[in-house]
């Protein structure tokens, strides 16, 4: 599971945890910085349908962008205006490198802020392909209800560090709001589905129990 490539066009459940008893987020500003870094590193390579950040772990529901988009973004990063060397690009490795750069950027800033050393995240980004419509729907709700599952809040609307609020609001967002609301049939059905469904997946792959 850990070494499987992230393929263009594929939907994934991505999740990871802090090392040991460490937290990924100690202050509200840490959550915002994580999202700021996410916008820089991940939005150009993946469409984001849901996320939830909790003190010691996070969950994402994303679709890796198509190969042409990834190649174009790589050109921009490398400042290559032409098609030179495009044929040599391993797009899956490029995607994983962007995730690695994202986590490293956050971890370095976190370590400086709190005068700590060493790894912050577990070694591997956990990933599970989302291959059915039922799993996509269930996963959306699972991700947003995860803080309830872990006792961080009692109501899905109470947790501010998730995509639930951005998807259901009218404020500008780079999340896939239109696609999500079309899927559920609008804002009201979207929110109602979260209130009525308490499905918690039990996949053995989610080995850190989150």
XYZ file of N, CA and C in Angstrom:
630
model
N 0.831 -1.206 0.000
C 0.000 0.000 0.000
C 0.865 1.255 0.000
N 1.990 1.230 0.779
C 2.789 2.430 0.933
C 3.557 2.782 -0.338
N 3.960 1.756 -1.106
C 4.789 2.006 -2.272
C 3.985 2.134 -3.554
N 2.671 1.945 -3.499
C 1.853 2.070 -4.695
C 1.921 3.498 -5.219
N 2.119 3.668 -6.529
C 2.215 5.030 -7.076
C 0.869 5.738 -7.037
N 0.915 7.053 -7.022
C -0.290 7.870 -7.141
C -0.469 8.182 -8.621
N -1.495 7.608 -9.223
C -1.664 7.638 -10.668
C -2.512 8.816 -11.124
N -2.188 9.402 -12.271
C -2.978 10.510 -12.805
C -4.444 10.113 -12.992
N -5.344 11.005 -12.599
C -6.769 10.783 -12.774
C -7.424 9.925 -11.717
N -6.645 9.275 -10.854
C -7.187 8.354 -9.851
C -7.568 9.111 -8.580
N -8.676 8.660 -7.962
C -9.107 9.195 -6.674
C -8.444 8.396 -5.550
N -8.077 9.103 -4.462
C -7.423 8.439 -3.336
C -7.903 8.991 -2.002
N -7.920 8.095 -1.037
C -7.984 8.487 0.368
C -6.545 8.514 0.857
N -6.072 9.679 1.254
C -4.711 9.847 1.757
C -4.778 10.229 3.225
N -3.909 9.662 4.026
C -3.945 9.957 5.454
C -2.580 9.672 6.064
N -2.287 10.396 7.137
C -1.033 10.159 7.843
C -1.144 10.680 9.264
N -0.147 10.356 10.060
C -0.184 10.543 11.504
C 1.168 11.091 11.952
N 1.170 11.810 13.045
C 2.429 12.258 13.635
C 3.179 11.076 14.241
N 4.479 11.215 14.373
C 5.280 10.163 15.001
C 4.992 10.104 16.500
N 5.006 8.894 17.034
C 4.867 8.704 18.477
C 3.673 9.421 19.065
N 3.906 10.137 20.151
C 2.854 10.896 20.821
C 2.845 12.365 20.423
N 3.576 12.691 19.376
C 3.660 14.077 18.917
C 2.337 14.510 18.284
N 2.098 15.797 18.252
C 0.983 16.378 17.517
C 1.502 17.078 16.273
N 0.705 17.053 15.218
C 1.034 17.804 14.010
C 0.697 19.277 14.171
N -0.295 19.542 15.015
C -0.795 20.902 15.200
C -0.901 21.191 16.696
N -0.178 22.198 17.145
C -0.218 22.577 18.560
C -1.004 23.859 18.781
N -1.116 24.667 17.739
C -1.791 25.955 17.833
C -2.678 26.157 16.613
N -3.714 27.007 16.717
C -4.555 27.284 15.547
C -3.755 27.742 14.334
N -2.702 28.514 14.557
C -1.897 28.996 13.431
C -1.234 27.859 12.668
N -0.974 26.739 13.336
C -0.362 25.590 12.657
C -1.293 25.009 11.604
N -2.579 24.929 11.917
C -3.554 24.423 10.947
C -3.567 25.310 9.700
N -3.577 26.620 9.915
C -3.621 27.548 8.791
C -2.358 27.463 7.951
N -1.209 27.321 8.606
C 0.037 27.215 7.857
C 0.061 25.937 7.026
N -0.434 24.840 7.586
C -0.515 23.579 6.855
C -1.349 23.764 5.591
N -2.492 24.427 5.715
C -3.358 24.653 4.558
C -2.712 25.600 3.553
N -1.987 26.589 4.035
C -1.278 27.487 3.126
C -0.236 26.726 2.316
N 0.517 25.857 2.974
C 1.507 25.039 2.270
C 0.819 24.069 1.308
N -0.332 23.552 1.728
C -1.105 22.636 0.879
C -1.511 23.338 -0.416
N -1.957 24.572 -0.307
C -2.358 25.320 -1.503
C -1.189 25.456 -2.470
N -0.021 25.678 -1.945
C 1.147 25.882 -2.799
C 1.623 24.597 -3.469
N 1.658 23.514 -2.706
C 2.260 22.274 -3.201
C 1.261 21.297 -3.817
N 0.058 21.212 -3.259
C -0.840 20.112 -3.631
C -1.961 20.521 -4.576
N -2.533 21.684 -4.426
C -3.603 22.077 -5.346
C -3.172 21.998 -6.812
N -1.937 22.342 -7.174
C -1.552 22.231 -8.585
C -1.470 20.799 -9.104
N -1.398 19.803 -8.208
C -1.245 18.421 -8.672
C -2.443 17.538 -8.337
N -3.386 18.041 -7.539
C -4.523 17.205 -7.137
C -5.754 18.059 -6.870
N -6.907 17.538 -7.258
C -8.184 18.158 -6.907
C -8.589 17.642 -5.529
N -9.060 18.533 -4.678
C -9.380 18.155 -3.306
C -10.880 18.228 -3.072
N -11.450 17.104 -2.634
C -12.887 16.997 -2.396
C -13.225 17.059 -0.913
N -12.312 16.648 -0.071
C -12.552 16.702 1.376
C -11.222 16.632 2.105
N -11.191 17.296 3.255
C -10.041 17.154 4.147
C -10.507 17.336 5.577
N -9.738 16.808 6.499
C -9.957 17.064 7.915
C -8.607 16.981 8.620
N -8.285 18.029 9.347
C -7.044 18.094 10.110
C -7.376 17.981 11.583
N -6.741 17.038 12.258
C -6.916 16.855 13.696
C -5.552 16.942 14.371
N -5.510 17.079 15.689
C -4.228 17.368 16.339
C -3.069 16.467 15.928
N -3.307 15.158 15.786
C -2.178 14.266 15.500
C -2.267 13.532 14.168
N -3.284 13.815 13.356
C -3.372 13.162 12.052
C -4.304 13.934 11.129
N -4.343 13.506 9.871
C -5.211 14.164 8.887
C -5.730 13.142 7.886
N -6.810 13.522 7.211
C -7.389 12.723 6.132
C -7.666 13.627 4.937
N -7.452 13.083 3.723
C -7.721 13.810 2.487
C -8.471 12.910 1.516
N -9.353 13.492 0.731
C -9.972 12.817 -0.406
C -9.617 13.641 -1.635
N -8.781 13.084 -2.494
C -8.261 13.843 -3.629
C -8.369 13.033 -4.917
N -8.264 13.749 -6.019
C -8.083 13.135 -7.330
C -6.804 13.709 -7.923
N -5.853 12.854 -8.239
C -4.617 13.312 -8.864
C -4.957 13.876 -10.243
N -4.391 14.992 -10.581
C -4.705 15.631 -11.859
C -4.216 14.783 -13.036
N -4.731 15.105 -14.213
C -4.381 14.341 -15.408
C -2.919 14.593 -15.790
N -2.383 13.671 -16.566
C -0.959 13.708 -16.900
C -0.548 15.024 -17.545
N -1.378 15.544 -18.458
C -1.027 16.794 -19.139
C -0.906 17.951 -18.149
N -1.784 17.992 -17.158
C -1.720 19.044 -16.135
C -0.459 18.909 -15.291
N -0.104 17.677 -14.963
C 1.091 17.445 -14.155
C 2.353 17.836 -14.919
N 2.390 17.485 -16.190
C 3.542 17.850 -17.019
C 3.666 19.362 -17.111
N 2.539 20.038 -17.296
C 2.561 21.491 -17.401
C 3.050 22.138 -16.101
N 2.599 21.600 -14.971
C 3.041 22.165 -13.693
C 4.530 21.915 -13.478
N 5.003 20.743 -13.879
C 6.434 20.454 -13.765
C 7.247 21.424 -14.608
N 6.752 21.745 -15.806
C 7.433 22.725 -16.654
C 7.555 24.067 -15.943
N 6.449 24.481 -15.310
C 6.453 25.772 -14.619
C 7.460 25.781 -13.472
N 7.516 24.689 -12.735
C 8.461 24.617 -11.621
C 9.905 24.616 -12.103
N 10.126 23.927 -13.219
C 11.487 23.811 -13.753
C 11.836 24.964 -14.691
N 10.827 25.845 -14.929
C 11.011 26.977 -15.842
C 11.414 26.499 -17.231
N 10.676 25.472 -17.702
C 10.901 24.945 -19.051
C 9.687 25.289 -19.899
N 9.728 26.325 -20.720
C 8.564 26.718 -21.512
C 8.237 25.767 -22.653
N 9.180 24.939 -23.060
C 8.963 24.039 -24.190
C 8.676 22.628 -23.702
N 8.580 21.704 -24.639
C 8.321 20.301 -24.313
C 9.611 19.539 -24.039
N 10.699 20.253 -23.916
C 11.998 19.619 -23.678
C 11.961 18.745 -22.427
N 12.355 17.501 -22.574
C 12.486 16.521 -21.493
C 11.149 16.055 -20.907
N 10.016 16.464 -21.483
C 8.726 15.992 -20.968
C 8.636 14.477 -21.011
N 9.200 13.872 -22.054
C 9.103 12.422 -22.217
C 9.854 11.673 -21.125
N 10.758 12.353 -20.431
C 11.540 11.707 -19.377
C 10.884 11.816 -18.009
N 9.784 12.563 -17.916
C 9.159 12.798 -16.621
C 8.329 11.597 -16.181
N 8.601 11.085 -15.004
C 7.773 10.068 -14.358
C 6.749 10.825 -13.521
N 5.524 10.931 -14.024
C 4.547 11.807 -13.374
C 4.173 11.316 -11.979
N 4.124 10.004 -11.776
C 3.787 9.484 -10.449
C 4.872 9.837 -9.434
N 6.123 9.739 -9.855
C 7.222 10.131 -8.970
C 7.185 11.627 -8.692
N 6.810 12.397 -9.700
C 6.691 13.842 -9.523
C 5.618 14.174 -8.491
N 4.477 13.482 -8.566
C 3.399 13.703 -7.597
C 3.885 13.391 -6.186
N 4.530 12.241 -6.020
C 5.019 11.867 -4.695
C 6.072 12.855 -4.194
N 6.898 13.368 -5.102
C 7.906 14.344 -4.691
C 7.256 15.625 -4.199
N 6.143 16.019 -4.833
C 5.442 17.225 -4.389
C 4.839 17.030 -3.001
N 4.294 15.845 -2.745
C 3.792 15.567 -1.395
C 4.942 15.577 -0.391
N 6.064 14.981 -0.764
C 7.224 14.963 0.118
C 7.715 16.380 0.408
N 7.767 17.214 -0.631
C 8.187 18.603 -0.447
C 7.226 19.347 0.477
N 5.947 19.067 0.317
C 4.922 19.685 1.159
C 5.136 19.330 2.628
N 5.256 18.039 2.912
C 5.425 17.606 4.299
C 6.746 18.113 4.888
N 7.797 18.088 4.085
C 9.088 18.576 4.571
C 9.037 20.067 4.884
N 8.353 20.817 4.025
C 8.224 22.254 4.245
C 7.502 22.543 5.550
N 6.405 21.806 5.773
C 5.653 22.017 7.014
C 6.476 21.587 8.228
N 7.096 20.414 8.145
C 7.837 19.880 9.291
C 9.005 20.783 9.683
N 9.716 21.314 8.697
C 10.845 22.197 9.003
C 10.377 23.457 9.723
N 9.268 24.032 9.238
C 8.736 25.233 9.883
C 8.234 24.917 11.289
N 7.582 23.766 11.438
C 7.076 23.338 12.746
C 8.230 23.144 13.728
N 9.283 22.486 13.269
C 10.438 22.240 14.143
C 11.114 23.543 14.569
N 11.209 24.485 13.640
C 11.791 25.784 14.000
C 10.916 26.505 15.024
N 9.615 26.443 14.791
C 8.695 27.168 15.673
C 8.747 26.638 17.097
N 8.876 25.322 17.248
C 8.807 24.719 18.582
C 10.155 24.173 19.063
N 11.209 24.563 18.358
C 12.570 24.189 18.758
C 12.690 22.682 18.985
N 12.222 21.921 18.009
C 12.316 20.470 18.089
C 13.140 19.956 16.920
N 13.539 18.682 16.979
C 14.307 18.056 15.919
C 13.685 16.717 15.554
N 14.021 16.240 14.362
C 13.592 14.912 13.955
C 12.327 14.909 13.127
N 11.919 13.696 12.768
C 10.744 13.505 11.921
C 9.480 13.951 12.647
N 8.520 14.429 11.874
C 7.226 14.825 12.421
C 6.138 13.865 11.976
N 6.182 13.433 10.715
C 5.190 12.519 10.156
C 5.717 11.082 10.155
N 4.810 10.120 10.170
C 5.199 8.739 9.923
C 5.843 8.635 8.549
N 6.650 7.613 8.350
C 7.491 7.522 7.159
C 6.721 7.555 5.848
N 5.559 6.919 5.806
C 4.864 6.742 4.539
C 3.503 7.419 4.558
N 3.172 8.063 3.457
C 1.834 8.607 3.271
C 0.889 7.453 2.981
N -0.041 7.201 3.873
C -1.001 6.119 3.663
C -1.925 6.490 2.518
N -2.287 5.505 1.686
C -3.119 5.791 0.522
C -4.007 4.601 0.210
N -5.211 4.886 -0.197
C -6.151 3.842 -0.586
C -6.952 4.347 -1.782
N -6.923 3.647 -2.930
C -7.703 4.083 -4.085
C -9.198 4.109 -3.773
N -9.864 5.103 -4.293
C -11.323 5.207 -4.158
C -11.904 4.751 -5.492
N -12.432 3.535 -5.514
C -12.784 2.899 -6.781
C -14.274 2.710 -6.984
N -15.094 3.057 -5.994
C -16.540 2.916 -6.157
C -17.236 4.198 -5.721
N -18.419 4.424 -6.265
C -19.199 5.598 -5.881
C -19.610 5.522 -4.417
N -19.928 4.320 -3.961
C -20.346 4.148 -2.565
C -19.214 4.517 -1.617
N -18.001 4.116 -1.963
C -16.864 4.435 -1.099
C -16.586 5.932 -1.100
N -16.718 6.576 -2.250
C -16.525 8.027 -2.335
C -17.480 8.743 -1.383
N -18.748 8.347 -1.405
C -19.757 8.979 -0.551
C -19.485 8.698 0.918
N -19.237 7.433 1.240
C -18.959 7.053 2.625
C -17.716 7.754 3.155
N -16.690 7.830 2.325
C -15.432 8.436 2.747
C -15.590 9.923 3.030
N -16.384 10.600 2.209
C -16.628 12.022 2.431
C -17.169 12.256 3.841
N -18.158 11.456 4.214
C -18.780 11.602 5.532
C -17.818 11.156 6.629
N -17.128 10.052 6.406
C -16.167 9.555 7.395
C -15.119 10.608 7.732
N -14.578 11.248 6.699
C -13.531 12.246 6.914
C -14.045 13.395 7.773
N -15.228 13.897 7.451
C -15.747 15.048 8.192
C -16.223 14.688 9.594
N -16.616 13.430 9.793
C -17.080 13.004 11.118
C -15.950 12.432 11.976
N -14.757 12.377 11.447
C -13.645 11.783 12.189
C -13.365 12.476 13.522
N -13.489 13.798 13.622
C -13.287 14.437 14.934
C -14.288 13.972 15.991
N -15.507 13.632 15.575
C -16.487 13.077 16.516
C -16.018 11.705 16.969
N -15.564 10.900 16.014
C -15.076 9.550 16.289
C -13.964 9.563 17.336
N -13.139 10.606 17.312
C -12.001 10.692 18.236
C -12.282 11.555 19.459
N -13.503 12.026 19.593
C -13.880 12.770 20.785
C -13.441 14.220 20.821
N -13.082 14.783 19.659
C -12.677 16.187 19.622
C -13.870 17.136 19.618
N -15.025 16.647 19.210
C -16.238 17.459 19.200
C -17.436 16.520 19.211
N -18.616 17.088 19.365
C -19.834 16.281 19.423
C -20.699 16.434 18.186
N -20.458 17.496 17.415
C -21.253 17.756 16.219
C -20.324 18.023 15.050
N -20.686 17.503 13.891
C -19.817 17.624 12.726
C -19.546 19.077 12.366
N -20.480 19.969 12.679
C -20.304 21.383 12.351
C -19.373 22.112 13.317
N -19.064 21.483 14.440
C -18.269 22.158 15.462
C -16.772 22.170 15.160
N -16.324 21.256 14.305
C -14.888 21.159 14.032
C -14.532 22.090 12.878
N -13.721 23.093 13.134
C -13.471 24.129 12.129
C -12.371 23.758 11.140
N -11.598 22.718 11.435
C -10.452 22.395 10.587
C -10.787 21.284 9.592
N -11.901 21.442 8.919
C -12.292 20.494 7.876
C -12.870 21.261 6.700
N -13.061 20.553 5.596
C -13.590 21.175 4.380
C -15.100 21.325 4.397
N -15.766 20.777 5.404
C -17.228 20.835 5.458
C -17.729 22.265 5.325
N -17.107 23.186 6.020
C -17.582 24.566 6.049
C -17.333 25.277 4.716
N -16.181 25.048 4.113
C -15.885 25.676 2.824
C -16.800 25.159 1.729
N -17.087 23.869 1.755
C -17.960 23.286 0.742
C -19.381 23.820 0.874
N -19.849 24.025 2.092
C -21.245 24.433 2.305
C -21.440 25.945 2.309
N -20.351 26.717 2.204
C -20.476 28.172 2.196
C -20.437 28.695 0.761
N -20.570 30.008 0.623
C -20.508 30.636 -0.701
C -19.199 31.380 -0.911
N -18.279 31.282 0.044
C -17.000 31.966 -0.077
C -16.121 31.276 -1.118
N -15.239 32.052 -1.712
C -14.333 31.517 -2.722
C -13.487 30.389 -2.139
N -13.300 29.331 -2.911
C -12.503 28.194 -2.466
C -11.880 27.496 -3.663
N -10.756 26.848 -3.439
C -10.132 26.042 -4.483
C -10.486 24.568 -4.329
N -11.321 24.262 -3.358
C -11.842 22.905 -3.230
C -12.829 22.630 -4.362
N -13.126 21.356 -4.589
C -14.048 20.965 -5.663
C -15.497 21.083 -5.181
N -15.886 22.299 -4.789
C -17.206 22.521 -4.205
C -18.336 22.134 -5.160
N -18.280 22.620 -6.391
C -19.374 22.353 -7.324
C -19.557 20.864 -7.565
N -18.459 20.152 -7.721
C -18.546 18.709 -7.952
C -19.147 17.998 -6.748
N -18.749 18.406 -5.541
C -19.262 17.772 -4.324
C -20.748 18.046 -4.159
N -21.157 19.298 -4.325
C -22.571 19.635 -4.142
C -23.437 19.006 -5.227
N -22.929 18.929 -6.446
C -23.664 18.224 -7.504
C -23.839 16.754 -7.139
N -22.812 16.173 -6.550
C -22.857 14.760 -6.173
C -23.947 14.493 -5.142
N -24.053 15.382 -4.160
C -25.031 15.185 -3.088
C -26.385 15.819 -3.388
N -26.458 16.650 -4.426
C -27.729 17.266 -4.783
C -27.969 18.622 -4.162
N -26.911 19.283 -3.697
C -27.042 20.614 -3.128
C -26.535 20.688 -1.702
N -26.524 21.905 -1.158
C -25.981 22.130 0.182
C -26.797 21.416 1.248
N -28.111 21.551 1.193
C -28.949 20.956 2.241
C -28.819 19.439 2.286
N -28.918 18.740 1.153
C -28.706 17.284 1.203
C -27.295 16.907 1.652
N -26.331 17.707 1.258
C -24.936 17.465 1.658
C -24.795 17.501 3.175
N -25.333 18.537 3.797
C -25.247 18.661 5.252
C -26.103 17.616 5.951
N -27.286 17.351 5.399
C -28.179 16.366 6.014
C -27.555 14.979 5.996
N -26.848 14.656 4.921
C -26.206 13.347 4.824
C -25.173 13.170 5.931
N -24.470 14.226 6.251
C -23.475 14.158 7.323
C -24.116 13.968 8.690
N -25.301 14.491 8.880
C -25.983 14.358 10.166
C -26.596 12.976 10.337
N -27.018 12.361 9.245
C -27.787 11.122 9.317
C -26.929 9.872 9.221
N -25.710 10.000 8.766
C -24.878 8.821 8.529
C -23.665 8.824 9.440
N -23.527 7.782 10.211
C -22.414 7.650 11.159
C -21.547 6.456 10.788
N -21.407 6.205 9.496
C -20.665 5.041 9.025
C -19.178 5.224 9.301
N -18.580 4.256 9.965
C -17.139 4.276 10.207
C -16.515 3.072 9.513
N -15.736 3.271 8.438
C -15.095 2.147 7.760
C -14.200 1.360 8.710
N -14.073 0.073 8.433
C -13.251 -0.783 9.292
C -12.126 -1.451 8.508
N -11.711 -0.849 7.391
C -10.661 -1.441 6.571
C -9.420 -1.720 7.402
N -8.871 -2.894 7.208
C -7.682 -3.263 7.955
C -6.491 -2.386 7.567
N -6.592 -1.713 6.410
C -5.497 -0.862 5.970
C -5.307 0.351 6.878
N -6.319 0.744 7.602
C -6.222 1.966 8.392
C -5.615 1.612 9.742
N -4.361 1.161 9.699
C -3.774 0.475 10.824
C -3.508 1.351 12.032
N -3.461 2.682 11.884
C -3.272 3.450 13.104
C -4.606 3.851 13.722
N -5.696 3.218 13.249
C -6.980 3.327 13.919
C -7.673 4.650 13.763
N -7.399 5.372 12.664
C -7.980 6.687 12.498
C -8.789 6.792 11.222
